[in-house]
PDB file of C-alpha atoms in Angstrom:
ATOM      1  CA  UNK A 157     -14.495  33.933 -10.748  1.00 78.00           C
ATOM      2  CA  UNK A 158     -11.277  32.096 -11.424  1.00 91.00           C
ATOM      3  CA  UNK A 159     -10.483  31.498 -15.316  1.00 97.00           C
ATOM      4  CA  UNK A 160      -8.567  27.974 -15.378  1.00 98.00           C
ATOM      5  CA  UNK A 161      -7.473  25.946 -18.538  1.00 98.00           C
ATOM      6  CA  UNK A 162      -8.505  22.475 -17.155  1.00 98.00           C
ATOM      7  CA  UNK A 163      -6.110  20.528 -18.854  1.00 98.00           C
ATOM      8  CA  UNK A 164      -2.642  21.399 -20.045  1.00 98.00           C
ATOM      9  CA  UNK A 165       0.767  18.668 -19.835  1.00 98.00           C
ATOM     10  CA  UNK A 166       4.139  19.192 -19.102  1.00 97.00           C
ATOM     11  CA  UNK A 167       7.208  17.535 -20.038  1.00 92.00           C
ATOM     12  CA  UNK A 168      11.161  16.565 -19.721  1.00 93.00           C
ATOM     13  CA  UNK A 169      11.010  15.294 -23.221  1.00 88.00           C
ATOM     14  CA  UNK A 170      12.557  11.958 -23.115  1.00 89.00           C
ATOM     15  CA  UNK A 171      11.846   9.806 -26.968  1.00 85.00           C
ATOM     16  CA  UNK A 172      11.747   6.837 -25.376  1.00 84.00           C
ATOM     17  CA  UNK A 173       9.243   7.516 -22.146  1.00 89.00           C
ATOM     18  CA  UNK A 174       7.423   9.728 -24.612  1.00 83.00           C
ATOM     19  CA  UNK A 175       7.283   7.402 -27.599  1.00 88.00           C
ATOM     20  CA  UNK A 176       3.812   8.491 -28.227  1.00 89.00           C
ATOM     21  CA  UNK A 177       4.769  11.645 -29.609  1.00 86.00           C
ATOM     22  CA  UNK A 178       5.964  10.291 -33.103  1.00 90.00           C
ATOM     23  CA  UNK A 179       6.920  12.232 -35.703  1.00 86.00           C
ATOM     24  CA  UNK A 180       4.196  13.681 -37.170  1.00 88.00           C
ATOM     25  CA  UNK A 181       4.395  15.641 -34.164  1.00 89.00           C
ATOM     26  CA  UNK A 182       7.724  16.979 -34.109  1.00 90.00           C
ATOM     27  CA  UNK A 183       6.816  20.294 -33.358  1.00 90.00           C
ATOM     28  CA  UNK A 184       6.047  19.282 -29.407  1.00 89.00           C
ATOM     29  CA  UNK A 185       9.420  16.960 -29.086  1.00 92.00           C
ATOM     30  CA  UNK A 186      10.874  19.022 -26.769  1.00 90.00           C
ATOM     31  CA  UNK A 187      10.524  20.277 -23.590  1.00 88.00           C
ATOM     32  CA  UNK A 188       7.240  21.993 -21.908  1.00 89.00           C
ATOM     33  CA  UNK A 189       7.594  23.803 -18.386  1.00 96.00           C
ATOM     34  CA  UNK A 190       5.209  25.619 -16.581  1.00 96.00           C
ATOM     35  CA  UNK A 191       7.417  29.014 -17.632  1.00 96.00           C
ATOM     36  CA  UNK A 192       6.397  28.589 -21.309  1.00 95.00           C
ATOM     37  CA  UNK A 193       2.633  28.208 -20.185  1.00 97.00           C
ATOM     38  CA  UNK A 194       2.452  31.206 -17.901  1.00 96.00           C
ATOM     39  CA  UNK A 195       2.672  33.695 -20.476  1.00 94.00           C
ATOM     40  CA  UNK A 196      -0.032  32.397 -22.196  1.00 95.00           C
ATOM     41  CA  UNK A 197      -2.106  32.040 -19.314  1.00 97.00           C
ATOM     42  CA  UNK A 198      -1.518  35.662 -18.699  1.00 96.00           C
ATOM     43  CA  UNK A 199      -2.320  36.940 -22.025  1.00 95.00           C
ATOM     44  CA  UNK A 200      -5.896  35.604 -21.865  1.00 96.00           C
ATOM     45  CA  UNK A 201      -6.508  36.120 -17.986  1.00 96.00           C
ATOM     46  CA  UNK A 202      -5.956  33.225 -16.906  1.00 97.00           C
ATOM     47  CA  UNK A 203      -5.939  32.368 -13.114  1.00 96.00           C
ATOM     48  CA  UNK A 204      -4.597  28.616 -13.459  1.00 97.00           C
ATOM     49  CA  UNK A 205      -4.671  25.439 -14.968  1.00 98.00           C
ATOM     50  CA  UNK A 206      -4.838  21.899 -13.989  1.00 98.00           C
ATOM     51  CA  UNK A 207      -1.807  19.788 -14.972  1.00 98.00           C
ATOM     52  CA  UNK A 208      -2.907  16.173 -16.370  1.00 98.00           C
ATOM     53  CA  UNK A 209       0.151  13.119 -16.520  1.00 98.00           C
ATOM     54  CA  UNK A 210       1.220  12.090 -19.745  1.00 96.00           C
ATOM     55  CA  UNK A 211       3.244   9.454 -18.504  1.00 96.00           C
ATOM     56  CA  UNK A 212       1.500   6.430 -16.524  1.00 96.00           C
ATOM     57  CA  UNK A 213       4.177   6.339 -13.569  1.00 96.00           C
ATOM     58  CA  UNK A 214       4.576   7.496  -9.970  1.00 96.00           C
ATOM     59  CA  UNK A 215       7.513   9.446 -11.155  1.00 96.00           C
ATOM     60  CA  UNK A 216       5.434  11.287 -13.176  1.00 97.00           C
ATOM     61  CA  UNK A 217       2.961  12.315 -10.450  1.00 98.00           C
ATOM     62  CA  UNK A 218       6.059  13.800  -8.249  1.00 98.00           C
ATOM     63  CA  UNK A 219       7.366  15.951 -10.921  1.00 98.00           C
ATOM     64  CA  UNK A 220       4.386  17.385 -11.479  1.00 98.00           C
ATOM     65  CA  UNK A 221       3.879  17.653  -7.755  1.00 98.00           C
ATOM     66  CA  UNK A 222       6.839  19.382  -7.584  1.00 98.00           C
ATOM     67  CA  UNK A 223       6.329  21.946 -10.828  1.00 98.00           C
ATOM     68  CA  UNK A 224       2.668  22.960  -8.940  1.00 98.00           C
ATOM     69  CA  UNK A 225       4.438  23.268  -5.150  1.00 98.00           C
ATOM     70  CA  UNK A 226       6.768  25.697  -7.017  1.00 98.00           C
ATOM     71  CA  UNK A 227       4.282  27.529  -9.501  1.00 98.00           C
ATOM     72  CA  UNK A 228       1.163  28.549  -7.558  1.00 97.00           C
ATOM     73  CA  UNK A 229      -0.817  29.369 -11.335  1.00 98.00           C
ATOM     74  CA  UNK A 230      -0.686  25.531 -10.963  1.00 98.00           C
ATOM     75  CA  UNK A 231      -3.927  25.302  -8.943  1.00 98.00           C
ATOM     76  CA  UNK A 232      -4.032  21.332  -8.907  1.00 98.00           C
ATOM     77  CA  UNK A 233      -2.361  17.918 -10.586  1.00 98.00           C
ATOM     78  CA  UNK A 234      -4.517  15.011 -12.584  1.00 98.00           C
ATOM     79  CA  UNK A 235      -1.740  11.847 -11.895  1.00 98.00           C
ATOM     80  CA  UNK A 236      -1.609   8.198 -12.384  1.00 98.00           C
ATOM     81  CA  UNK A 237      -1.733   5.505  -9.971  1.00 98.00           C
ATOM     82  CA  UNK A 238      -2.199   1.650 -10.521  1.00 98.00           C
ATOM     83  CA  UNK A 239      -5.672   1.019  -9.804  1.00 98.00           C
ATOM     84  CA  UNK A 240      -5.740  -2.375  -9.877  1.00 97.00           C
ATOM     85  CA  UNK A 241      -2.168  -2.603  -6.952  1.00 97.00           C
ATOM     86  CA  UNK A 242      -3.080  -4.190  -3.759  1.00 95.00           C
ATOM     87  CA  UNK A 243      -1.429  -1.465  -2.181  1.00 95.00           C
ATOM     88  CA  UNK A 244      -3.272   0.934  -3.476  1.00 98.00           C
ATOM     89  CA  UNK A 245      -5.419   2.739  -0.876  1.00 97.00           C
ATOM     90  CA  UNK A 246      -1.737   2.953   1.276  1.00 97.00           C
ATOM     91  CA  UNK A 247      -1.037   4.912  -2.130  1.00 97.00           C
ATOM     92  CA  UNK A 248      -4.558   6.833  -1.964  1.00 98.00           C
ATOM     93  CA  UNK A 249      -4.117   7.931   1.542  1.00 97.00           C
ATOM     94  CA  UNK A 250      -0.189   9.395   0.861  1.00 97.00           C
ATOM     95  CA  UNK A 251      -1.323  11.160  -2.034  1.00 98.00           C
ATOM     96  CA  UNK A 252      -4.343  12.142   0.179  1.00 97.00           C
ATOM     97  CA  UNK A 253      -2.256  14.067   2.285  1.00 97.00           C
ATOM     98  CA  UNK A 254      -0.861  16.475  -0.353  1.00 98.00           C
ATOM     99  CA  UNK A 255      -3.711  18.861  -1.486  1.00 97.00           C
ATOM    100  CA  UNK A 256      -2.396  19.413  -5.019  1.00 98.00           C
ATOM    101  CA  UNK A 257      -3.137  16.133  -6.048  1.00 98.00           C
ATOM    102  CA  UNK A 258      -6.511  16.185  -7.382  1.00 98.00           C
ATOM    103  CA  UNK A 259      -7.357  13.206  -9.080  1.00 98.00           C
ATOM    104  CA  UNK A 260      -6.507  10.542 -11.740  1.00 98.00           C
ATOM    105  CA  UNK A 261      -6.740   9.063 -14.985  1.00 98.00           C
ATOM    106  CA  UNK A 262      -5.873   5.889 -17.081  1.00 98.00           C
ATOM    107  CA  UNK A 263      -4.762   6.203 -20.943  1.00 97.00           C
ATOM    108  CA  UNK A 264      -7.887   3.772 -21.622  1.00 98.00           C
ATOM    109  CA  UNK A 265      -7.929   4.855 -24.855  1.00 97.00           C
ATOM    110  CA  UNK A 266      -4.380   2.817 -25.399  1.00 96.00           C
ATOM    111  CA  UNK A 267      -5.720  -0.326 -24.191  1.00 97.00           C
ATOM    112  CA  UNK A 268      -5.647  -3.135 -26.466  1.00 97.00           C
ATOM    113  CA  UNK A 269      -8.542  -4.785 -24.370  1.00 98.00           C
ATOM    114  CA  UNK A 270     -11.241  -2.029 -25.006  1.00 98.00           C
ATOM    115  CA  UNK A 271     -13.641  -2.531 -22.023  1.00 98.00           C
ATOM    116  CA  UNK A 272     -10.583  -2.682 -19.747  1.00 98.00           C
ATOM    117  CA  UNK A 273     -12.696  -0.258 -17.559  1.00 98.00           C
ATOM    118  CA  UNK A 274     -14.795  -2.663 -16.508  1.00 98.00           C
ATOM    119  CA  UNK A 275     -11.849  -5.659 -15.432  1.00 98.00           C
ATOM    120  CA  UNK A 276     -13.570  -6.117 -11.792  1.00 98.00           C
ATOM    121  CA  UNK A 277      -9.920  -4.766 -10.313  1.00 98.00           C
ATOM    122  CA  UNK A 278      -9.890  -1.632 -12.520  1.00 98.00           C
ATOM    123  CA  UNK A 279     -13.335  -1.021 -11.181  1.00 98.00           C
ATOM    124  CA  UNK A 280     -12.061  -1.653  -7.491  1.00 97.00           C
ATOM    125  CA  UNK A 281      -9.678   0.847  -7.403  1.00 98.00           C
ATOM    126  CA  UNK A 282     -11.824   2.942  -8.770  1.00 98.00           C
ATOM    127  CA  UNK A 283     -14.739   2.364  -5.820  1.00 98.00           C
ATOM    128  CA  UNK A 284     -11.412   3.698  -3.264  1.00 98.00           C
ATOM    129  CA  UNK A 285     -11.135   6.966  -5.054  1.00 98.00           C
ATOM    130  CA  UNK A 286     -14.078   9.100  -3.600  1.00 95.00           C
ATOM    131  CA  UNK A 287     -13.361   8.471   0.223  1.00 95.00           C
ATOM    132  CA  UNK A 288     -10.054   9.956  -0.165  1.00 97.00           C
ATOM    133  CA  UNK A 289     -11.761  12.951  -2.661  1.00 97.00           C
ATOM    134  CA  UNK A 290     -10.143  12.179  -5.897  1.00 98.00           C
ATOM    135  CA  UNK A 291     -11.712  12.590  -8.937  1.00 98.00           C
ATOM    136  CA  UNK A 292     -11.219  10.521 -11.834  1.00 98.00           C
ATOM    137  CA  UNK A 293     -10.941  11.760 -15.824  1.00 98.00           C
ATOM    138  CA  UNK A 294     -11.984   9.515 -18.417  1.00 98.00           C
ATOM    139  CA  UNK A 295      -9.044   9.162 -21.483  1.00 98.00           C
ATOM    140  CA  UNK A 296     -11.070   7.235 -24.333  1.00 98.00           C
ATOM    141  CA  UNK A 297     -12.246   7.126 -27.972  1.00 98.00           C
ATOM    142  CA  UNK A 298     -15.708   6.740 -29.213  1.00 98.00           C
ATOM    143  CA  UNK A 299     -15.365   3.138 -29.265  1.00 98.00           C
ATOM    144  CA  UNK A 300     -15.097   3.090 -25.838  1.00 98.00           C
ATOM    145  CA  UNK A 301     -18.409   5.219 -24.895  1.00 98.00           C
ATOM    146  CA  UNK A 302     -20.837   2.211 -24.582  1.00 97.00           C
ATOM    147  CA  UNK A 303     -18.428   0.288 -22.325  1.00 98.00           C
ATOM    148  CA  UNK A 304     -17.922   3.644 -19.789  1.00 98.00           C
ATOM    149  CA  UNK A 305     -21.648   4.210 -19.942  1.00 98.00           C
ATOM    150  CA  UNK A 306     -22.115   0.846 -18.161  1.00 98.00           C
ATOM    151  CA  UNK A 307     -18.461   2.064 -15.973  1.00 98.00           C
ATOM    152  CA  UNK A 308     -20.106   4.706 -14.597  1.00 98.00           C
ATOM    153  CA  UNK A 309     -23.065   3.566 -13.749  1.00 97.00           C
ATOM    154  CA  UNK A 310     -21.766   1.354 -11.228  1.00 98.00           C
ATOM    155  CA  UNK A 311     -20.172   4.727  -9.523  1.00 98.00           C
ATOM    156  CA  UNK A 312     -22.817   7.308  -8.869  1.00 97.00           C
ATOM    157  CA  UNK A 313     -21.229   9.612  -6.233  1.00 97.00           C
ATOM    158  CA  UNK A 314     -18.081   8.891  -8.111  1.00 98.00           C
ATOM    159  CA  UNK A 315     -16.723  12.501  -9.498  1.00 98.00           C
ATOM    160  CA  UNK A 316     -15.445  11.900 -12.954  1.00 98.00           C
ATOM    161  CA  UNK A 317     -15.189  13.889 -16.367  1.00 98.00           C
ATOM    162  CA  UNK A 318     -14.634  12.941 -20.202  1.00 98.00           C
ATOM    163  CA  UNK A 319     -11.283  14.334 -21.744  1.00 98.00           C
ATOM    164  CA  UNK A 320     -11.774  16.303 -24.940  1.00 98.00           C
ATOM    165  CA  UNK A 321     -15.552  15.231 -25.478  1.00 98.00           C
ATOM    166  CA  UNK A 322     -14.028  11.279 -25.918  1.00 98.00           C
ATOM    167  CA  UNK A 323     -12.110  12.201 -29.353  1.00 98.00           C
ATOM    168  CA  UNK A 324     -14.812  12.407 -31.646  1.00 98.00           C
ATOM    169  CA  UNK A 325     -14.145  11.957 -35.166  1.00 98.00           C
ATOM    170  CA  UNK A 326     -13.880  15.454 -36.616  1.00 98.00           C
ATOM    171  CA  UNK A 327     -11.789  14.891 -39.025  1.00 97.00           C
ATOM    172  CA  UNK A 328     -14.051  12.204 -40.786  1.00 97.00           C
ATOM    173  CA  UNK A 329     -17.177  14.577 -39.517  1.00 95.00           C
ATOM    174  CA  UNK A 330     -19.034  11.459 -38.334  1.00 96.00           C
ATOM    175  CA  UNK A 331     -21.481  12.843 -35.413  1.00 97.00           C
ATOM    176  CA  UNK A 332     -24.423  10.711 -35.169  1.00 97.00           C
ATOM    177  CA  UNK A 333     -23.295   7.771 -33.435  1.00 98.00           C
ATOM    178  CA  UNK A 334     -20.934   9.873 -30.753  1.00 98.00           C
ATOM    179  CA  UNK A 335     -23.504  12.671 -30.540  1.00 98.00           C
ATOM    180  CA  UNK A 336     -25.486   9.595 -29.326  1.00 98.00           C
ATOM    181  CA  UNK A 337     -23.654   7.660 -27.255  1.00 98.00           C
ATOM    182  CA  UNK A 338     -22.030  11.225 -25.735  1.00 98.00           C
ATOM    183  CA  UNK A 339     -25.536  12.033 -24.613  1.00 98.00           C
ATOM    184  CA  UNK A 340     -26.105   8.923 -23.017  1.00 98.00           C
ATOM    185  CA  UNK A 341     -23.033   9.472 -20.795  1.00 97.00           C
ATOM    186  CA  UNK A 342     -23.999  13.138 -19.638  1.00 98.00           C
ATOM    187  CA  UNK A 343     -27.599  11.531 -18.395  1.00 98.00           C
ATOM    188  CA  UNK A 344     -25.495  10.826 -15.717  1.00 98.00           C
ATOM    189  CA  UNK A 345     -24.793  14.405 -13.178  1.00 98.00           C
ATOM    190  CA  UNK A 346     -22.154  13.352 -11.384  1.00 98.00           C
ATOM    191  CA  UNK A 347     -20.028  13.152 -15.156  1.00 98.00           C
ATOM    192  CA  UNK A 348     -18.480  16.271 -16.256  1.00 98.00           C
ATOM    193  CA  UNK A 349     -16.929  17.123 -19.750  1.00 98.00           C
ATOM    194  CA  UNK A 350     -13.627  18.843 -21.041  1.00 98.00           C
ATOM    195  CA  UNK A 351     -14.048  21.204 -23.783  1.00 98.00           C
ATOM    196  CA  UNK A 352     -10.357  20.035 -25.027  1.00 98.00           C
ATOM    197  CA  UNK A 353      -8.718  18.105 -27.725  1.00 97.00           C
ATOM    198  CA  UNK A 354     -10.502  18.933 -30.941  1.00 98.00           C
ATOM    199  CA  UNK A 355      -8.059  20.697 -32.702  1.00 98.00           C
ATOM    200  CA  UNK A 356      -6.006  17.462 -32.617  1.00 97.00           C
ATOM    201  CA  UNK A 357      -9.393  15.424 -33.444  1.00 97.00           C
ATOM    202  CA  UNK A 358      -9.674  17.687 -37.109  1.00 97.00           C
ATOM    203  CA  UNK A 359      -7.905  18.118 -39.943  1.00 96.00           C
ATOM    204  CA  UNK A 360      -4.195  19.456 -38.453  1.00 96.00           C
ATOM    205  CA  UNK A 361      -3.332  21.749 -41.340  1.00 94.00           C
ATOM    206  CA  UNK A 362      -7.015  22.730 -42.847  1.00 95.00           C
ATOM    207  CA  UNK A 363      -9.816  23.280 -39.725  1.00 97.00           C
ATOM    208  CA  UNK A 364     -11.869  25.947 -39.199  1.00 96.00           C
ATOM    209  CA  UNK A 365     -13.791  26.868 -35.752  1.00 96.00           C
ATOM    210  CA  UNK A 366     -16.984  25.895 -37.970  1.00 97.00           C
ATOM    211  CA  UNK A 367     -15.959  22.385 -37.897  1.00 97.00           C
ATOM    212  CA  UNK A 368     -16.499  22.154 -34.167  1.00 98.00           C
ATOM    213  CA  UNK A 369     -19.879  23.568 -34.076  1.00 98.00           C
ATOM    214  CA  UNK A 370     -22.092  20.298 -34.297  1.00 98.00           C
ATOM    215  CA  UNK A 371     -19.781  18.934 -31.670  1.00 98.00           C
ATOM    216  CA  UNK A 372     -19.993  21.693 -29.479  1.00 98.00           C
ATOM    217  CA  UNK A 373     -23.419  22.066 -29.648  1.00 98.00           C
ATOM    218  CA  UNK A 374     -24.123  18.433 -28.564  1.00 98.00           C
ATOM    219  CA  UNK A 375     -22.342  18.748 -25.834  1.00 98.00           C
ATOM    220  CA  UNK A 376     -23.453  21.713 -24.701  1.00 98.00           C
ATOM    221  CA  UNK A 377     -27.196  20.451 -24.964  1.00 98.00           C
ATOM    222  CA  UNK A 378     -26.201  17.625 -23.240  1.00 98.00           C
ATOM    223  CA  UNK A 379     -24.097  18.474 -20.450  1.00 98.00           C
ATOM    224  CA  UNK A 380     -25.175  22.111 -19.935  1.00 98.00           C
ATOM    225  CA  UNK A 381     -22.362  24.905 -18.985  1.00 98.00           C
ATOM    226  CA  UNK A 382     -22.358  24.184 -15.111  1.00 98.00           C
ATOM    227  CA  UNK A 383     -20.426  20.309 -16.391  1.00 98.00           C
ATOM    228  CA  UNK A 384     -18.426  21.751 -18.919  1.00 98.00           C
ATOM    229  CA  UNK A 385     -15.096  23.160 -18.586  1.00 98.00           C
ATOM    230  CA  UNK A 386     -12.909  24.495 -20.997  1.00 98.00           C
ATOM    231  CA  UNK A 387      -8.931  22.937 -21.204  1.00 98.00           C
ATOM    232  CA  UNK A 388      -6.467  23.888 -23.634  1.00 98.00           C
ATOM    233  CA  UNK A 389      -4.645  20.469 -23.940  1.00 98.00           C
ATOM    234  CA  UNK A 390      -1.576  22.688 -24.270  1.00 97.00           C
ATOM    235  CA  UNK A 391       0.846  22.051 -25.721  1.00 97.00           C
ATOM    236  CA  UNK A 392      -0.548  18.806 -27.489  1.00 97.00           C
ATOM    237  CA  UNK A 393      -2.640  21.073 -29.676  1.00 97.00           C
ATOM    238  CA  UNK A 394       0.358  22.888 -30.766  1.00 96.00           C
ATOM    239  CA  UNK A 395       0.282  20.523 -33.619  1.00 96.00           C
ATOM    240  CA  UNK A 396      -2.753  21.056 -34.941  1.00 96.00           C
ATOM    241  CA  UNK A 397      -3.008  25.076 -33.619  1.00 96.00           C
ATOM    242  CA  UNK A 398      -1.451  27.957 -31.479  1.00 96.00           C
ATOM    243  CA  UNK A 399      -2.677  28.444 -27.753  1.00 97.00           C
ATOM    244  CA  UNK A 400      -4.625  31.555 -28.767  1.00 97.00           C
ATOM    245  CA  UNK A 401      -6.487  29.879 -31.536  1.00 97.00           C
ATOM    246  CA  UNK A 402      -7.800  27.049 -29.163  1.00 98.00           C
ATOM    247  CA  UNK A 403      -9.067  29.449 -26.907  1.00 98.00           C
ATOM    248  CA  UNK A 404     -10.354  31.545 -29.418  1.00 97.00           C
ATOM    249  CA  UNK A 405     -12.790  28.838 -30.615  1.00 98.00           C
ATOM    250  CA  UNK A 406     -14.002  28.111 -27.099  1.00 98.00           C
ATOM    251  CA  UNK A 407     -14.453  32.196 -26.681  1.00 98.00           C
ATOM    252  CA  UNK A 408     -16.347  32.601 -29.577  1.00 98.00           C
ATOM    253  CA  UNK A 409     -18.590  29.612 -29.448  1.00 98.00           C
ATOM    254  CA  UNK A 410     -19.472  30.226 -25.758  1.00 98.00           C
ATOM    255  CA  UNK A 411     -20.113  33.917 -26.645  1.00 97.00           C
ATOM    256  CA  UNK A 412     -23.201  33.151 -27.107  1.00 94.00           C
ATOM    257  CA  UNK A 413     -24.018  32.288 -23.609  1.00 98.00           C
ATOM    258  CA  UNK A 414     -25.198  34.561 -20.391  1.00 98.00           C
ATOM    259  CA  UNK A 415     -21.887  35.456 -18.301  1.00 97.00           C
ATOM    260  CA  UNK A 416     -23.022  33.380 -15.172  1.00 97.00           C
ATOM    261  CA  UNK A 417     -22.642  30.961 -18.172  1.00 98.00           C
ATOM    262  CA  UNK A 418     -19.365  31.320 -19.462  1.00 98.00           C
ATOM    263  CA  UNK A 419     -18.056  31.570 -16.339  1.00 98.00           C
ATOM    264  CA  UNK A 420     -18.941  28.075 -15.428  1.00 98.00           C
ATOM    265  CA  UNK A 421     -16.853  27.030 -18.891  1.00 98.00           C
ATOM    266  CA  UNK A 422     -14.333  28.993 -17.896  1.00 98.00           C
ATOM    267  CA  UNK A 423     -13.510  28.383 -14.372  1.00 98.00           C
ATOM    268  CA  UNK A 424     -15.954  27.522 -11.971  1.00 98.00           C
ATOM    269  CA  UNK A 425     -16.993  24.359 -13.233  1.00 98.00           C
ATOM    270  CA  UNK A 426     -13.450  23.206 -13.017  1.00 98.00           C
ATOM    271  CA  UNK A 427     -12.910  25.341  -9.271  1.00 98.00           C
ATOM    272  CA  UNK A 428     -15.713  23.057  -8.021  1.00 98.00           C
ATOM    273  CA  UNK A 429     -14.765  19.579  -9.546  1.00 98.00           C
ATOM    274  CA  UNK A 430     -11.006  19.668  -8.658  1.00 98.00           C
ATOM    275  CA  UNK A 431     -12.207  21.468  -5.145  1.00 97.00           C
ATOM    276  CA  UNK A 432      -9.560  24.085  -5.949  1.00 96.00           C
TER     277      UNK A 432
END
């Protein structure tokens, strides 16, 4: 069974391009490259990782694919493509020739138009992904879950994964509305969920593992272990935690499951979803 960290990032820090890494996050205002991650993966017996875009550009795709080609443990890349582009099919055809490109995502959480994913041109782009074998990572905030349900209803055969549990309001201990909405999303068998990004939605300086239990209970019940995949969200997680503490929260919580179910969360789900 491969052990896969299904969500992490690499970058050479550029303060203009990476303006989202503000001064509250100054601890990650530096370069993060494969050699920085490899020793941490090894320490927890991870065989590989999925590298996810942090910048919406084709330059980012080239950067991540180049790193993956030179570092065998980077098993795949989730890049970015302009899904509304008239030339989308040509771009997807080109990317499909590189087996390291597994799928794409758009930073929907940052769009002023909260139902951006329902734009006809965007949906037209999504409809092209499956024919090329590409997955799609859904990056949203909880206020977008209702729109996302309508979005995924239109694509029953497209593999989707919700990043970071859709970023529930852990810091404020809000649960009920998010729980209802994420459970609705989970009814669609083609939708998966990443157990990632929780520490940055909690109180960065004062979180405890118990803060995450209600949210983990929800996604475990809603998706089941066969549609959950662990991701560290390194290095973003380092604004609130160490790599080790993020892994240990998940290992301790999912330790209640059978070995087969734990294998799903920590590797087999990602292997299946991203066709590793």
